[in-house]
């Protein structure tokens, strides 16, 4: 069996750690639990991450960076229809545990709540820019942006629970239609 490179080992650890943290929560998950989920020793974990908090934060960051990468690829393809839903669903299918940590668990963990909120605000601002949600009313614009990202994340979780992966493209299209309807309701028509 070939030995994993440092990058491959770290990716494997992040996937295993995400599963362990998603299953038990941050406080109830020991580094022994993470090592067992990853199929490595605790010593190997500590070669890659100084603390359990560093490891948890690395899982969150890796998922968020992957979302950014997927979003950028979609923009570069010039395929904006359903881009938000497609981006979130693609990353959730790749790493459901990490996606769950980022969007469900981290905000409830005292050590990570502020960090998770910052990431959510960044995602909401990206959604607002892509959808043209800026009307000049700061409160309503922020509400629309945060509501958009919240709706998309919830839509992904529900689809993961009840949907068929073979129909992902269909649900992406329907989510896009729904978001266009929301945008039209939230952003007043400009008069000429």
PDB file of C-alpha atoms in Angstrom:
ATOM      1  CA  UNK A   1       0.000   0.000   0.000  1.00  0.00           C
ATOM      2  CA  UNK A   2       1.407   3.388  -1.010  1.00  0.00           C
ATOM      3  CA  UNK A   3       2.009   5.958   1.680  1.00  0.00           C
ATOM      4  CA  UNK A   4      -0.074   9.126   1.422  1.00  0.00           C
ATOM      5  CA  UNK A   5       1.623  12.437   0.744  1.00  0.00           C
ATOM      6  CA  UNK A   6       1.343  15.098   3.432  1.00  0.00           C
ATOM      7  CA  UNK A   7      -1.402  16.869   1.448  1.00  0.00           C
ATOM      8  CA  UNK A   8      -3.353  13.636   0.911  1.00  0.00           C
ATOM      9  CA  UNK A   9      -2.997  12.674   4.582  1.00  0.00           C
ATOM     10  CA  UNK A  10      -4.203  16.100   5.689  1.00  0.00           C
ATOM     11  CA  UNK A  11      -7.239  15.869   3.368  1.00  0.00           C
ATOM     12  CA  UNK A  12      -8.005  12.427   4.758  1.00  0.00           C
ATOM     13  CA  UNK A  13      -7.736  13.735   8.319  1.00  0.00           C
ATOM     14  CA  UNK A  14     -10.083  16.631   7.549  1.00  0.00           C
ATOM     15  CA  UNK A  15     -12.710  14.254   6.130  1.00  0.00           C
ATOM     16  CA  UNK A  16     -12.459  11.907   9.117  1.00  0.00           C
ATOM     17  CA  UNK A  17     -12.469  14.781  11.601  1.00  0.00           C
ATOM     18  CA  UNK A  18     -15.569  16.263   9.959  1.00  0.00           C
ATOM     19  CA  UNK A  19     -17.386  12.940  10.369  1.00  0.00           C
ATOM     20  CA  UNK A  20     -16.347  12.617  14.013  1.00  0.00           C
ATOM     21  CA  UNK A  21     -17.241  16.211  14.923  1.00  0.00           C
ATOM     22  CA  UNK A  22     -20.547  16.068  13.035  1.00  0.00           C
ATOM     23  CA  UNK A  23     -21.489  12.880  14.866  1.00  0.00           C
ATOM     24  CA  UNK A  24     -20.573  13.862  18.429  1.00  0.00           C
ATOM     25  CA  UNK A  25     -20.087  17.645  18.458  1.00  0.00           C
ATOM     26  CA  UNK A  26     -16.891  19.507  19.220  1.00  0.00           C
ATOM     27  CA  UNK A  27     -16.877  19.208  23.025  1.00  0.00           C
ATOM     28  CA  UNK A  28     -17.760  15.500  23.104  1.00  0.00           C
ATOM     29  CA  UNK A  29     -15.229  14.526  20.437  1.00  0.00           C
ATOM     30  CA  UNK A  30     -11.740  13.698  21.657  1.00  0.00           C
ATOM     31  CA  UNK A  31      -8.631  13.592  19.534  1.00  0.00           C
ATOM     32  CA  UNK A  32      -8.720   9.812  20.127  1.00  0.00           C
ATOM     33  CA  UNK A  33     -12.184   9.790  18.502  1.00  0.00           C
ATOM     34  CA  UNK A  34     -10.872  11.809  15.574  1.00  0.00           C
ATOM     35  CA  UNK A  35      -7.833   9.548  15.183  1.00  0.00           C
ATOM     36  CA  UNK A  36     -10.088   6.472  15.132  1.00  0.00           C
ATOM     37  CA  UNK A  37     -12.386   8.082  12.531  1.00  0.00           C
ATOM     38  CA  UNK A  38      -9.345   8.901  10.400  1.00  0.00           C
ATOM     39  CA  UNK A  39      -7.627   5.549  10.828  1.00  0.00           C
ATOM     40  CA  UNK A  40      -4.454   7.162  12.192  1.00  0.00           C
ATOM     41  CA  UNK A  41      -2.794   7.633  15.548  1.00  0.00           C
ATOM     42  CA  UNK A  42      -3.118  10.709  17.700  1.00  0.00           C
ATOM     43  CA  UNK A  43       0.551  11.380  17.012  1.00  0.00           C
ATOM     44  CA  UNK A  44      -0.225  11.685  13.294  1.00  0.00           C
ATOM     45  CA  UNK A  45      -3.056  14.144  14.066  1.00  0.00           C
ATOM     46  CA  UNK A  46      -0.729  16.318  16.113  1.00  0.00           C
ATOM     47  CA  UNK A  47       1.843  16.309  13.312  1.00  0.00           C
ATOM     48  CA  UNK A  48      -0.757  18.094  11.176  1.00  0.00           C
ATOM     49  CA  UNK A  49      -2.735  20.137  13.742  1.00  0.00           C
ATOM     50  CA  UNK A  50      -1.573  21.622  17.037  1.00  0.00           C
ATOM     51  CA  UNK A  51      -4.960  21.470  18.771  1.00  0.00           C
ATOM     52  CA  UNK A  52      -8.459  20.097  18.384  1.00  0.00           C
ATOM     53  CA  UNK A  53      -9.652  23.673  17.801  1.00  0.00           C
ATOM     54  CA  UNK A  54      -7.127  24.123  14.976  1.00  0.00           C
ATOM     55  CA  UNK A  55      -8.404  20.920  13.399  1.00  0.00           C
ATOM     56  CA  UNK A  56     -12.065  21.944  13.664  1.00  0.00           C
ATOM     57  CA  UNK A  57     -11.316  25.383  12.223  1.00  0.00           C
ATOM     58  CA  UNK A  58      -9.354  23.742   9.388  1.00  0.00           C
ATOM     59  CA  UNK A  59     -12.408  21.625   8.512  1.00  0.00           C
ATOM     60  CA  UNK A  60     -14.586  24.753   8.378  1.00  0.00           C
ATOM     61  CA  UNK A  61     -12.054  26.669   6.313  1.00  0.00           C
ATOM     62  CA  UNK A  62     -11.533  23.785   3.887  1.00  0.00           C
ATOM     63  CA  UNK A  63     -15.283  23.543   3.198  1.00  0.00           C
ATOM     64  CA  UNK A  64     -15.628  27.312   2.818  1.00  0.00           C
ATOM     65  CA  UNK A  65     -12.638  27.503   0.473  1.00  0.00           C
ATOM     66  CA  UNK A  66     -14.073  24.637  -1.574  1.00  0.00           C
ATOM     67  CA  UNK A  67     -17.346  26.580  -1.855  1.00  0.00           C
ATOM     68  CA  UNK A  68     -15.408  29.604  -3.097  1.00  0.00           C
ATOM     69  CA  UNK A  69     -13.528  27.488  -5.614  1.00  0.00           C
ATOM     70  CA  UNK A  70     -16.742  25.910  -6.938  1.00  0.00           C
ATOM     71  CA  UNK A  71     -18.426  29.321  -7.145  1.00  0.00           C
ATOM     72  CA  UNK A  72     -15.481  30.809  -9.066  1.00  0.00           C
ATOM     73  CA  UNK A  73     -15.477  27.877 -11.485  1.00  0.00           C
ATOM     74  CA  UNK A  74     -19.201  28.394 -12.133  1.00  0.00           C
ATOM     75  CA  UNK A  75     -18.689  32.104 -12.748  1.00  0.00           C
ATOM     76  CA  UNK A  76     -15.765  31.389 -15.096  1.00  0.00           C
ATOM     77  CA  UNK A  77     -17.955  28.977 -17.071  1.00  0.00           C
ATOM     78  CA  UNK A  78     -20.465  31.810 -17.451  1.00  0.00           C
ATOM     79  CA  UNK A  79     -23.181  29.565 -16.086  1.00  0.00           C
ATOM     80  CA  UNK A  80     -24.961  31.700 -13.494  1.00  0.00           C
ATOM     81  CA  UNK A  81     -28.348  29.920 -13.609  1.00  0.00           C
ATOM     82  CA  UNK A  82     -28.732  28.076 -10.324  1.00  0.00           C
ATOM     83  CA  UNK A  83     -25.146  28.867  -9.396  1.00  0.00           C
ATOM     84  CA  UNK A  84     -25.722  29.247  -5.646  1.00  0.00           C
ATOM     85  CA  UNK A  85     -27.652  26.007  -5.267  1.00  0.00           C
ATOM     86  CA  UNK A  86     -25.300  24.125  -7.590  1.00  0.00           C
ATOM     87  CA  UNK A  87     -22.270  25.366  -5.669  1.00  0.00           C
ATOM     88  CA  UNK A  88     -23.663  24.416  -2.270  1.00  0.00           C
ATOM     89  CA  UNK A  89     -25.043  21.075  -3.429  1.00  0.00           C
ATOM     90  CA  UNK A  90     -21.810  20.079  -5.171  1.00  0.00           C
ATOM     91  CA  UNK A  91     -19.748  20.721  -2.049  1.00  0.00           C
ATOM     92  CA  UNK A  92     -22.342  19.075   0.216  1.00  0.00           C
ATOM     93  CA  UNK A  93     -22.277  15.941  -1.949  1.00  0.00           C
ATOM     94  CA  UNK A  94     -18.460  15.877  -1.738  1.00  0.00           C
ATOM     95  CA  UNK A  95     -18.281  16.327   2.040  1.00  0.00           C
ATOM     96  CA  UNK A  96     -21.646  16.194   3.772  1.00  0.00           C
ATOM     97  CA  UNK A  97     -20.144  16.065   7.268  1.00  0.00           C
ATOM     98  CA  UNK A  98     -17.934  19.109   6.657  1.00  0.00           C
ATOM     99  CA  UNK A  99     -20.839  20.966   5.064  1.00  0.00           C
ATOM    100  CA  UNK A 100     -22.976  20.138   8.110  1.00  0.00           C
ATOM    101  CA  UNK A 101     -20.283  21.389  10.480  1.00  0.00           C
ATOM    102  CA  UNK A 102     -19.977  24.667   8.614  1.00  0.00           C
ATOM    103  CA  UNK A 103     -23.677  25.429   8.238  1.00  0.00           C
ATOM    104  CA  UNK A 104     -25.244  23.747  11.293  1.00  0.00           C
ATOM    105  CA  UNK A 105     -22.827  22.934  14.094  1.00  0.00           C
ATOM    106  CA  UNK A 106     -20.165  25.642  14.135  1.00  0.00           C
ATOM    107  CA  UNK A 107     -22.540  28.484  14.918  1.00  0.00           C
ATOM    108  CA  UNK A 108     -23.632  26.618  18.082  1.00  0.00           C
ATOM    109  CA  UNK A 109     -20.088  25.988  19.285  1.00  0.00           C
ATOM    110  CA  UNK A 110     -18.931  28.891  21.501  1.00  0.00           C
ATOM    111  CA  UNK A 111     -15.356  28.740  20.181  1.00  0.00           C
ATOM    112  CA  UNK A 112     -16.495  28.934  16.549  1.00  0.00           C
ATOM    113  CA  UNK A 113     -19.752  30.921  16.545  1.00  0.00           C
ATOM    114  CA  UNK A 114     -18.131  34.231  15.573  1.00  0.00           C
ATOM    115  CA  UNK A 115     -16.055  32.563  12.879  1.00  0.00           C
ATOM    116  CA  UNK A 116     -19.096  30.738  11.464  1.00  0.00           C
ATOM    117  CA  UNK A 117     -21.063  33.993  11.462  1.00  0.00           C
ATOM    118  CA  UNK A 118     -18.279  35.730   9.532  1.00  0.00           C
ATOM    119  CA  UNK A 119     -18.294  32.982   6.924  1.00  0.00           C
ATOM    120  CA  UNK A 120     -22.096  33.200   6.665  1.00  0.00           C
ATOM    121  CA  UNK A 121     -21.901  36.981   6.171  1.00  0.00           C
ATOM    122  CA  UNK A 122     -19.304  36.502   3.428  1.00  0.00           C
ATOM    123  CA  UNK A 123     -21.518  33.937   1.677  1.00  0.00           C
ATOM    124  CA  UNK A 124     -24.548  36.224   2.032  1.00  0.00           C
ATOM    125  CA  UNK A 125     -22.676  39.142   0.471  1.00  0.00           C
ATOM    126  CA  UNK A 126     -21.651  36.949  -2.466  1.00  0.00           C
ATOM    127  CA  UNK A 127     -25.276  35.887  -2.905  1.00  0.00           C
ATOM    128  CA  UNK A 128     -26.407  39.517  -2.775  1.00  0.00           C
ATOM    129  CA  UNK A 129     -23.911  40.515  -5.459  1.00  0.00           C
ATOM    130  CA  UNK A 130     -24.803  37.617  -7.741  1.00  0.00           C
ATOM    131  CA  UNK A 131     -28.531  38.271  -7.382  1.00  0.00           C
ATOM    132  CA  UNK A 132     -28.380  42.060  -7.492  1.00  0.00           C
ATOM    133  CA  UNK A 133     -30.005  42.449  -4.080  1.00  0.00           C
ATOM    134  CA  UNK A 134     -28.541  45.893  -3.358  1.00  0.00           C
ATOM    135  CA  UNK A 135     -31.366  48.442  -3.215  1.00  0.00           C
ATOM    136  CA  UNK A 136     -29.809  51.058  -0.945  1.00  0.00           C
ATOM    137  CA  UNK A 137     -31.887  50.064   2.084  1.00  0.00           C
ATOM    138  CA  UNK A 138     -29.177  48.585   4.311  1.00  0.00           C
ATOM    139  CA  UNK A 139     -31.494  46.672   6.643  1.00  0.00           C
ATOM    140  CA  UNK A 140     -33.596  45.139   3.862  1.00  0.00           C
ATOM    141  CA  UNK A 141     -30.537  44.378   1.740  1.00  0.00           C
ATOM    142  CA  UNK A 142     -28.875  42.522   4.630  1.00  0.00           C
ATOM    143  CA  UNK A 143     -32.115  40.672   5.410  1.00  0.00           C
ATOM    144  CA  UNK A 144     -32.475  39.613   1.755  1.00  0.00           C
ATOM    145  CA  UNK A 145     -28.853  38.460   1.533  1.00  0.00           C
ATOM    146  CA  UNK A 146     -28.941  36.452   4.762  1.00  0.00           C
ATOM    147  CA  UNK A 147     -32.370  35.037   3.906  1.00  0.00           C
ATOM    148  CA  UNK A 148     -31.078  33.956   0.507  1.00  0.00           C
ATOM    149  CA  UNK A 149     -28.109  32.050   1.880  1.00  0.00           C
ATOM    150  CA  UNK A 150     -30.261  30.587   4.660  1.00  0.00           C
ATOM    151  CA  UNK A 151     -32.874  29.419   2.169  1.00  0.00           C
ATOM    152  CA  UNK A 152     -30.245  27.874  -0.105  1.00  0.00           C
ATOM    153  CA  UNK A 153     -28.494  26.037   2.721  1.00  0.00           C
ATOM    154  CA  UNK A 154     -31.806  24.690   4.037  1.00  0.00           C
ATOM    155  CA  UNK A 155     -32.807  23.672   0.506  1.00  0.00           C
ATOM    156  CA  UNK A 156     -29.575  21.695   0.161  1.00  0.00           C
ATOM    157  CA  UNK A 157     -30.063  19.921   3.497  1.00  0.00           C
ATOM    158  CA  UNK A 158     -33.631  18.977   2.637  1.00  0.00           C
ATOM    159  CA  UNK A 159     -32.583  17.724  -0.805  1.00  0.00           C
ATOM    160  CA  UNK A 160     -29.771  15.652   0.714  1.00  0.00           C
ATOM    161  CA  UNK A 161     -32.363  14.074   2.997  1.00  0.00           C
ATOM    162  CA  UNK A 162     -35.196  13.407   0.544  1.00  0.00           C
ATOM    163  CA  UNK A 163     -33.753  13.817  -2.948  1.00  0.00           C
ATOM    164  CA  UNK A 164     -32.220  11.569  -5.539  1.00  0.00           C
ATOM    165  CA  UNK A 165     -28.700  12.572  -6.654  1.00  0.00           C
ATOM    166  CA  UNK A 166     -29.690  11.709 -10.230  1.00  0.00           C
ATOM    167  CA  UNK A 167     -32.122  14.647 -10.058  1.00  0.00           C
ATOM    168  CA  UNK A 168     -29.658  17.233  -8.717  1.00  0.00           C
ATOM    169  CA  UNK A 169     -29.700  19.231 -11.963  1.00  0.00           C
ATOM    170  CA  UNK A 170     -33.488  19.457 -11.815  1.00  0.00           C
ATOM    171  CA  UNK A 171     -33.522  20.717  -8.239  1.00  0.00           C
ATOM    172  CA  UNK A 172     -30.772  23.235  -9.053  1.00  0.00           C
ATOM    173  CA  UNK A 173     -32.962  24.628 -11.854  1.00  0.00           C
ATOM    174  CA  UNK A 174     -36.034  24.794  -9.607  1.00  0.00           C
ATOM    175  CA  UNK A 175     -34.076  26.484  -6.828  1.00  0.00           C
ATOM    176  CA  UNK A 176     -32.847  29.045  -9.342  1.00  0.00           C
ATOM    177  CA  UNK A 177     -36.411  29.748 -10.433  1.00  0.00           C
ATOM    178  CA  UNK A 178     -37.442  30.155  -6.806  1.00  0.00           C
ATOM    179  CA  UNK A 179     -34.610  32.561  -6.080  1.00  0.00           C
ATOM    180  CA  UNK A 180     -35.405  34.652  -9.132  1.00  0.00           C
ATOM    181  CA  UNK A 181     -38.968  34.922  -7.822  1.00  0.00           C
ATOM    182  CA  UNK A 182     -37.726  35.985  -4.396  1.00  0.00           C
ATOM    183  CA  UNK A 183     -35.373  38.534  -5.933  1.00  0.00           C
ATOM    184  CA  UNK A 184     -38.190  39.981  -8.022  1.00  0.00           C
ATOM    185  CA  UNK A 185     -40.317  40.303  -4.883  1.00  0.00           C
ATOM    186  CA  UNK A 186     -37.524  41.830  -2.794  1.00  0.00           C
ATOM    187  CA  UNK A 187     -35.961  44.257  -5.283  1.00  0.00           C
ATOM    188  CA  UNK A 188     -38.384  46.913  -6.523  1.00  0.00           C
ATOM    189  CA  UNK A 189     -38.607  47.252 -10.287  1.00  0.00           C
ATOM    190  CA  UNK A 190     -36.594  50.177 -11.522  1.00  0.00           C
ATOM    191  CA  UNK A 191     -38.615  52.775 -13.324  1.00  0.00           C
ATOM    192  CA  UNK A 192     -37.260  54.286 -16.510  1.00  0.00           C
TER     193      UNK A 192
END
